[in-house]
Amino acid sequence: GDCNNGASNNPRGLTNFIQQSSLNVQVRSCDDSVCSGESWIDITDTSPQDLSLDNNTYFQYKVDFISPDTSVSPSLESVEINYDILNTAPVVEILFPLNGQLYLDGNFDLNFSVIDGEGNLDSCWYSLDSGVTNVSLGGCMNVTLDLADDSYSLVIYANDSLGLIASDSVGFYIDSTGVSVSIVEPTGKKSYRENIVLDFDVVGGVNCWYNVKTSIGGAVIENTTLVDCANSSFDVSSDGNYVLNLFANNSFGSFNLDSSNFSVDSSGGSVVIVNTPSGSGSGGSSSFTRASVVAKLEVENISVISLIGEERNLLASVKNVGKVSANKCNLVVSKGYERYVD
């Protein structure tokens, strides 16, 4: 029929109808270029779409068309993909040497690890002077170092293909020589308390100091610095048994010490004045004599009853009524009782 509503004698008719087709959009992210093992994920078939995908190197998408008639051939006019690159710097960790440590041998394996989450690690290098001089680490592999005695600041760097750089650092010391300490004096028995000579040999040390203790650990002279590690002398205030401890270290942190046992016994006597009256009544005359001065101890009586096989501890009260100090004392058991006292 005429669908021109009488506009002309030229008949017009409907020759085409709009037919609706459908499309299905799917995406996937992959860790390899052929997306082996990854599955497609359906998304809403509207544009635009904000996708949340696994952080992988590769991204694929596909569109499936469905039309009601084979004469209809749908087409995809355009696809635009916008994205932000998610990339983090590598992680570097120095495993050996350890920070702040002293080593006696400069030949050792440099041990470190590098991890890059995106798999785009590019190169590694190290420096022993805080980055002034850099040395490449081929393949980011561990190497062997052979270093002279010194202090070092080690930094290991790593970067990725997008230019992000990471590093780790440690400070350490090499001292293959170390420090040796040997006391020459004081040793043995001294008959004087003042100007006791401190004579010693130190190799490799830059700081030296000493202290003096009694034989049972009591402090006599606290830690005292020896300027330029030079010999010196010291005094003690009483007779007794002593221990001198000598210490030395160097700028690398190497440390050593030596100890010497000695005793002081100045009880050889003292000069006293004895006034002797004259028989004729004339003025008295004076003479000098050397009398032995010793400590005199008063000990309270000790009594104890001990059964057969029983062990008892005795506590004695002792008073020094002499004129000199006493710090070397021995218990003397009366004859016949020696086997009962240990």
Coordinates of C-alpha atoms in Angstrom, one line a residue:
G1 CA 0.0 0.0 0.0
D2 CA 0.8 3.6 -0.3
C3 CA 2.4 4.9 2.9
N4 CA 2.9 8.4 1.6
N5 CA -0.4 9.5 2.8
G6 CA -1.2 10.6 -0.7
A7 CA 1.8 12.9 -1.0
S8 CA 2.6 11.5 -4.4
N9 CA 2.0 8.7 -6.8
N10 CA 5.4 7.2 -5.9
P11 CA 4.7 4.4 -3.5
R12 CA 6.9 4.2 -0.4
G13 CA 7.4 1.2 2.0
L14 CA 9.4 0.1 5.0
T15 CA 12.4 -1.8 3.8
N16 CA 14.6 -1.9 7.0
F17 CA 13.9 -2.3 10.7
I18 CA 16.4 -1.5 13.5
Q19 CA 17.4 -4.8 15.1
Q20 CA 19.0 -4.9 18.6
S21 CA 22.2 -6.8 19.3
S22 CA 23.9 -7.5 22.6
L23 CA 27.5 -7.6 23.7
N24 CA 29.3 -9.2 26.6
V25 CA 32.6 -7.7 27.9
Q26 CA 35.2 -9.7 29.8
V27 CA 38.7 -8.8 31.1
R28 CA 41.6 -10.5 32.8
S29 CA 45.1 -9.6 34.2
C30 CA 48.0 -11.9 33.6
D31 CA 51.6 -12.5 34.7
D32 CA 52.7 -13.7 31.2
S33 CA 52.0 -12.5 27.7
V34 CA 49.8 -15.4 26.7
C35 CA 47.8 -15.3 29.9
S36 CA 48.4 -18.9 30.6
G37 CA 46.1 -20.2 33.5
E38 CA 44.2 -16.9 34.0
S39 CA 40.4 -16.8 33.7
W40 CA 38.1 -14.2 32.1
I41 CA 36.1 -12.0 34.4
D42 CA 32.6 -10.7 33.4
I43 CA 32.0 -7.0 33.9
T44 CA 29.0 -4.8 33.5
D45 CA 28.4 -4.1 29.8
T46 CA 28.2 -0.3 30.3
S47 CA 30.8 2.3 29.7
P48 CA 32.9 3.6 31.5
Q49 CA 34.1 0.9 33.9
D50 CA 36.4 1.2 36.9
L51 CA 38.2 -2.1 37.2
S52 CA 39.8 -3.7 40.3
L53 CA 42.2 -6.4 39.0
D54 CA 45.2 -8.3 40.3
N55 CA 48.5 -6.4 40.0
N56 CA 50.0 -8.1 37.0
T57 CA 52.1 -7.1 34.0
Y58 CA 49.6 -7.9 31.2
F59 CA 45.9 -7.0 30.7
Q60 CA 43.5 -8.4 28.1
Y61 CA 39.9 -7.7 27.2
K62 CA 37.4 -9.3 24.8
V63 CA 33.8 -8.4 23.6
D64 CA 31.3 -11.1 22.5
F65 CA 28.5 -9.9 20.2
I66 CA 25.1 -11.5 19.8
S67 CA 22.7 -10.5 17.0
P68 CA 19.3 -11.9 16.1
D69 CA 20.1 -12.2 12.4
T70 CA 23.1 -13.3 10.4
S71 CA 22.6 -10.3 8.2
V72 CA 23.5 -8.0 11.1
S73 CA 27.2 -7.6 11.7
P74 CA 27.9 -5.7 14.9
S75 CA 31.2 -3.8 15.3
L76 CA 33.1 -2.3 18.1
E77 CA 33.8 1.3 17.3
S78 CA 36.5 2.2 19.9
V79 CA 38.0 1.1 23.2
E80 CA 39.9 3.5 25.4
I81 CA 41.9 2.2 28.5
N82 CA 43.3 4.5 31.1
Y83 CA 45.4 3.2 34.0
D84 CA 47.9 4.1 36.7
I85 CA 51.1 2.1 36.9
L86 CA 51.4 0.4 40.3
N87 CA 55.1 0.1 41.1
T88 CA 57.1 0.0 44.3
A89 CA 60.9 0.2 44.8
P90 CA 62.9 -3.0 45.4
V91 CA 63.5 -4.1 49.0
V92 CA 67.3 -4.5 49.9
E93 CA 68.6 -6.1 53.1
I94 CA 72.3 -6.6 54.0
L95 CA 72.7 -9.9 55.8
F96 CA 76.5 -9.8 56.3
P97 CA 78.5 -8.0 57.6
L98 CA 76.4 -6.8 60.6
N99 CA 76.1 -3.2 61.6
G100 CA 78.5 -2.0 64.3
Q101 CA 80.5 -5.2 64.4
L102 CA 84.3 -5.7 64.5
Y103 CA 85.9 -8.4 62.3
L104 CA 89.4 -9.7 62.6
D105 CA 89.6 -10.8 58.9
G106 CA 88.9 -8.5 56.0
N107 CA 88.2 -11.4 53.6
F108 CA 84.6 -12.4 53.7
D109 CA 81.4 -12.9 51.6
L110 CA 79.2 -9.9 51.1
N111 CA 75.7 -11.4 51.7
F112 CA 72.5 -9.5 50.8
S113 CA 69.0 -10.0 49.4
V114 CA 66.9 -8.0 47.0
I115 CA 63.2 -8.5 46.4
D116 CA 61.1 -6.7 43.8
G117 CA 57.4 -7.2 44.0
E118 CA 56.7 -6.3 40.4
G119 CA 59.5 -8.4 39.0
N120 CA 61.2 -5.6 37.2
L121 CA 64.5 -5.5 39.1
D122 CA 67.1 -3.8 36.9
S123 CA 70.5 -3.6 38.6
C124 CA 72.5 -3.5 41.9
W125 CA 75.7 -1.9 43.1
Y126 CA 77.5 -1.1 46.4
S127 CA 79.7 1.5 48.0
L128 CA 82.2 1.3 50.9
D129 CA 82.4 5.1 51.4
S130 CA 78.7 6.1 51.6
G131 CA 78.2 6.4 47.9
V132 CA 81.4 8.3 46.8
T133 CA 82.7 5.2 44.9
N134 CA 80.2 2.7 43.5
V135 CA 80.9 -0.9 42.4
S136 CA 78.5 -2.8 40.2
L137 CA 77.0 -6.2 41.5
G138 CA 76.5 -8.2 38.3
G139 CA 73.1 -10.0 38.4
C140 CA 72.6 -8.6 41.9
M141 CA 74.6 -11.5 43.2
N142 CA 76.7 -11.8 46.4
V143 CA 80.4 -11.2 46.1
T144 CA 83.6 -11.7 48.1
L145 CA 85.4 -8.7 49.6
D146 CA 89.0 -8.4 50.7
L147 CA 89.4 -5.3 52.9
A148 CA 92.3 -3.7 54.7
D149 CA 92.1 -2.7 58.4
D150 CA 89.8 0.3 58.6
S151 CA 86.3 1.5 59.4
Y152 CA 83.7 1.1 56.6
S153 CA 80.3 2.5 55.7
L154 CA 78.7 -0.1 53.4
V155 CA 75.6 0.8 51.2
I156 CA 74.0 -1.6 48.8
Y157 CA 71.6 -0.1 46.2
A158 CA 69.1 -1.6 43.8
N159 CA 66.8 -0.1 41.2
D160 CA 64.0 -1.3 38.9
S161 CA 63.2 -0.7 35.2
L162 CA 61.0 2.3 36.1
G163 CA 63.8 4.0 38.0
L164 CA 62.8 3.5 41.6
I165 CA 65.9 3.0 43.9
A166 CA 66.2 1.4 47.3
S167 CA 69.2 0.8 49.6
D168 CA 70.4 -0.7 52.9
S169 CA 73.5 0.3 54.9
V170 CA 75.7 -0.9 57.7
G171 CA 78.9 0.3 59.4
F172 CA 81.6 -2.1 60.5
Y173 CA 85.3 -2.4 61.3
I174 CA 88.2 -4.6 60.2
D175 CA 91.1 -5.0 62.6
S176 CA 93.3 -8.0 61.8
T177 CA 96.1 -6.9 64.2
G178 CA 94.0 -6.1 67.3
V179 CA 95.4 -4.9 70.6
S180 CA 98.0 -6.7 72.9
V181 CA 98.6 -5.8 76.6
S182 CA 101.3 -7.0 78.9
I183 CA 102.1 -5.8 82.5
V184 CA 105.7 -5.7 83.5
E185 CA 105.3 -4.2 86.9
P186 CA 103.9 -4.4 89.6
T187 CA 104.5 -8.0 90.4
G188 CA 105.6 -9.9 93.5
K189 CA 106.1 -8.4 97.0
K190 CA 106.6 -4.7 97.6
S191 CA 108.0 -3.2 100.9
Y192 CA 106.5 0.3 100.2
R193 CA 103.1 1.8 99.6
E194 CA 104.0 4.9 97.6
N195 CA 105.1 5.4 94.0
I196 CA 104.5 1.8 93.0
V197 CA 105.7 1.6 89.4
L198 CA 103.2 0.7 86.7
D199 CA 105.2 -0.5 83.7
F200 CA 103.6 -2.2 80.7
D201 CA 103.7 -2.8 77.0
V202 CA 100.7 -2.1 74.7
V203 CA 100.7 -2.7 70.9
G204 CA 97.9 -1.3 68.8
G205 CA 96.1 0.5 71.6
V206 CA 95.3 4.2 71.6
N207 CA 93.4 4.4 74.9
C208 CA 94.7 2.9 78.1
W209 CA 93.4 2.8 81.7
Y210 CA 93.8 0.8 84.9
N211 CA 92.3 0.1 88.2
V212 CA 93.5 -1.6 91.5
K213 CA 91.5 -3.9 93.6
T214 CA 92.1 -6.0 96.7
S215 CA 92.6 -9.7 96.3
I216 CA 88.9 -10.2 97.2
G217 CA 87.6 -7.5 94.7
G218 CA 87.4 -4.4 96.9
A219 CA 88.0 -1.1 95.0
V220 CA 91.3 0.6 95.8
I221 CA 91.9 2.8 92.7
E222 CA 89.0 3.3 90.3
N223 CA 89.5 3.3 86.5
T224 CA 92.2 5.8 85.8
T225 CA 93.3 7.0 82.3
L226 CA 96.9 6.6 81.3
V227 CA 97.6 9.6 79.0
D228 CA 99.2 8.5 75.7
C229 CA 99.3 4.9 77.1
A230 CA 102.4 5.9 79.1
N231 CA 103.9 4.2 82.2
S232 CA 102.9 5.7 85.5
S233 CA 102.9 5.0 89.3
F234 CA 100.4 4.9 92.1
D235 CA 100.0 4.6 95.9
V236 CA 98.1 2.3 98.2
S237 CA 97.1 3.2 101.7
S238 CA 97.7 -0.1 103.5
D239 CA 99.6 -3.4 103.3
G240 CA 97.8 -6.3 101.6
N241 CA 97.4 -8.4 98.5
Y242 CA 96.3 -6.5 95.4
V243 CA 95.3 -7.0 91.8
L244 CA 96.1 -4.4 89.1
N245 CA 93.9 -4.6 85.9
L246 CA 95.2 -2.8 82.8
F247 CA 92.9 -2.2 79.7
A248 CA 93.5 -0.9 76.2
N249 CA 91.5 -0.4 73.0
N250 CA 91.8 1.3 69.6
S251 CA 89.6 3.3 67.3
F252 CA 88.3 0.2 65.6
G253 CA 86.9 -1.1 68.8
S254 CA 89.5 -3.8 69.5
F255 CA 90.0 -4.4 73.2
N256 CA 92.3 -6.3 75.5
L257 CA 93.4 -6.5 79.1
D258 CA 96.0 -8.0 81.4
S259 CA 96.1 -8.4 85.2
S260 CA 98.9 -8.7 87.7
N261 CA 98.9 -9.8 91.4
F262 CA 101.2 -8.1 93.9
S263 CA 101.4 -7.6 97.6
V264 CA 102.6 -4.8 99.9
D265 CA 104.3 -5.5 103.3
S266 CA 105.8 -2.3 104.8
S267 CA 106.0 -3.7 108.4
G268 CA 109.8 -3.9 108.5
G269 CA 109.9 -1.4 111.4
S270 CA 109.8 2.3 112.2
V271 CA 112.1 4.7 114.1
V272 CA 111.1 5.6 117.6
I273 CA 112.7 7.9 120.2
V274 CA 113.5 6.4 123.6
N275 CA 114.5 8.8 126.4
T276 CA 117.0 7.3 128.9
P277 CA 117.6 9.2 132.2
S278 CA 121.3 9.9 133.2
G279 CA 122.6 8.3 136.4
S280 CA 124.5 11.5 137.5
G281 CA 121.5 13.7 137.3
S282 CA 122.8 15.5 134.3
G283 CA 120.5 16.2 131.4
G284 CA 119.1 13.1 129.8
S285 CA 120.5 11.8 126.6
S286 CA 118.5 10.4 123.6
S287 CA 119.2 7.4 121.6
F288 CA 117.5 6.0 118.4
T289 CA 116.5 2.4 118.0
R290 CA 114.5 0.6 115.3
A291 CA 111.7 -1.4 116.8
S292 CA 109.5 -3.8 114.9
V293 CA 105.9 -2.5 114.7
V294 CA 103.3 -5.2 114.1
A295 CA 99.6 -5.5 114.3
K296 CA 98.2 -7.0 117.5
L297 CA 94.9 -8.8 117.4
E298 CA 92.6 -9.6 120.3
V299 CA 90.3 -12.5 119.6
E300 CA 87.4 -13.5 121.7
N301 CA 87.3 -17.0 123.0
I302 CA 85.6 -19.4 120.6
S303 CA 83.8 -22.5 121.9
V304 CA 81.9 -25.0 119.8
I305 CA 80.4 -28.5 120.3
S306 CA 80.3 -30.5 117.1
L307 CA 78.9 -34.0 116.7
I308 CA 80.7 -36.7 114.8
G309 CA 80.4 -36.0 111.1
E310 CA 78.9 -32.5 111.7
E311 CA 80.3 -29.5 110.0
R312 CA 80.0 -26.1 111.8
N313 CA 80.9 -22.6 110.7
L314 CA 82.6 -20.4 113.3
L315 CA 82.3 -16.6 113.5
A316 CA 85.1 -14.8 115.5
S317 CA 85.2 -11.3 116.8
V318 CA 88.7 -9.8 116.2
K319 CA 90.0 -6.4 117.4
N320 CA 93.2 -4.8 116.2
V321 CA 94.9 -3.1 119.1
G322 CA 98.2 -2.7 117.3
K323 CA 99.7 0.3 115.5
V324 CA 99.4 -0.9 111.9
S325 CA 96.7 -2.2 109.7
A326 CA 96.3 -6.0 109.4
N327 CA 94.7 -7.5 106.2
K328 CA 96.7 -10.7 105.8
C329 CA 95.5 -12.9 108.6
N330 CA 95.6 -16.6 109.2
L331 CA 93.9 -18.8 111.7
V332 CA 96.4 -20.8 113.7
V333 CA 94.9 -23.9 115.5
S334 CA 96.2 -25.1 118.8
K335 CA 98.4 -28.1 118.6
G336 CA 96.4 -31.3 118.7
Y337 CA 93.3 -29.8 117.1
E338 CA 94.6 -29.2 113.6
R339 CA 92.5 -32.0 112.0
Y340 CA 89.3 -30.6 113.4
V341 CA 89.6 -27.2 111.6
D342 CA 89.7 -26.7 107.9

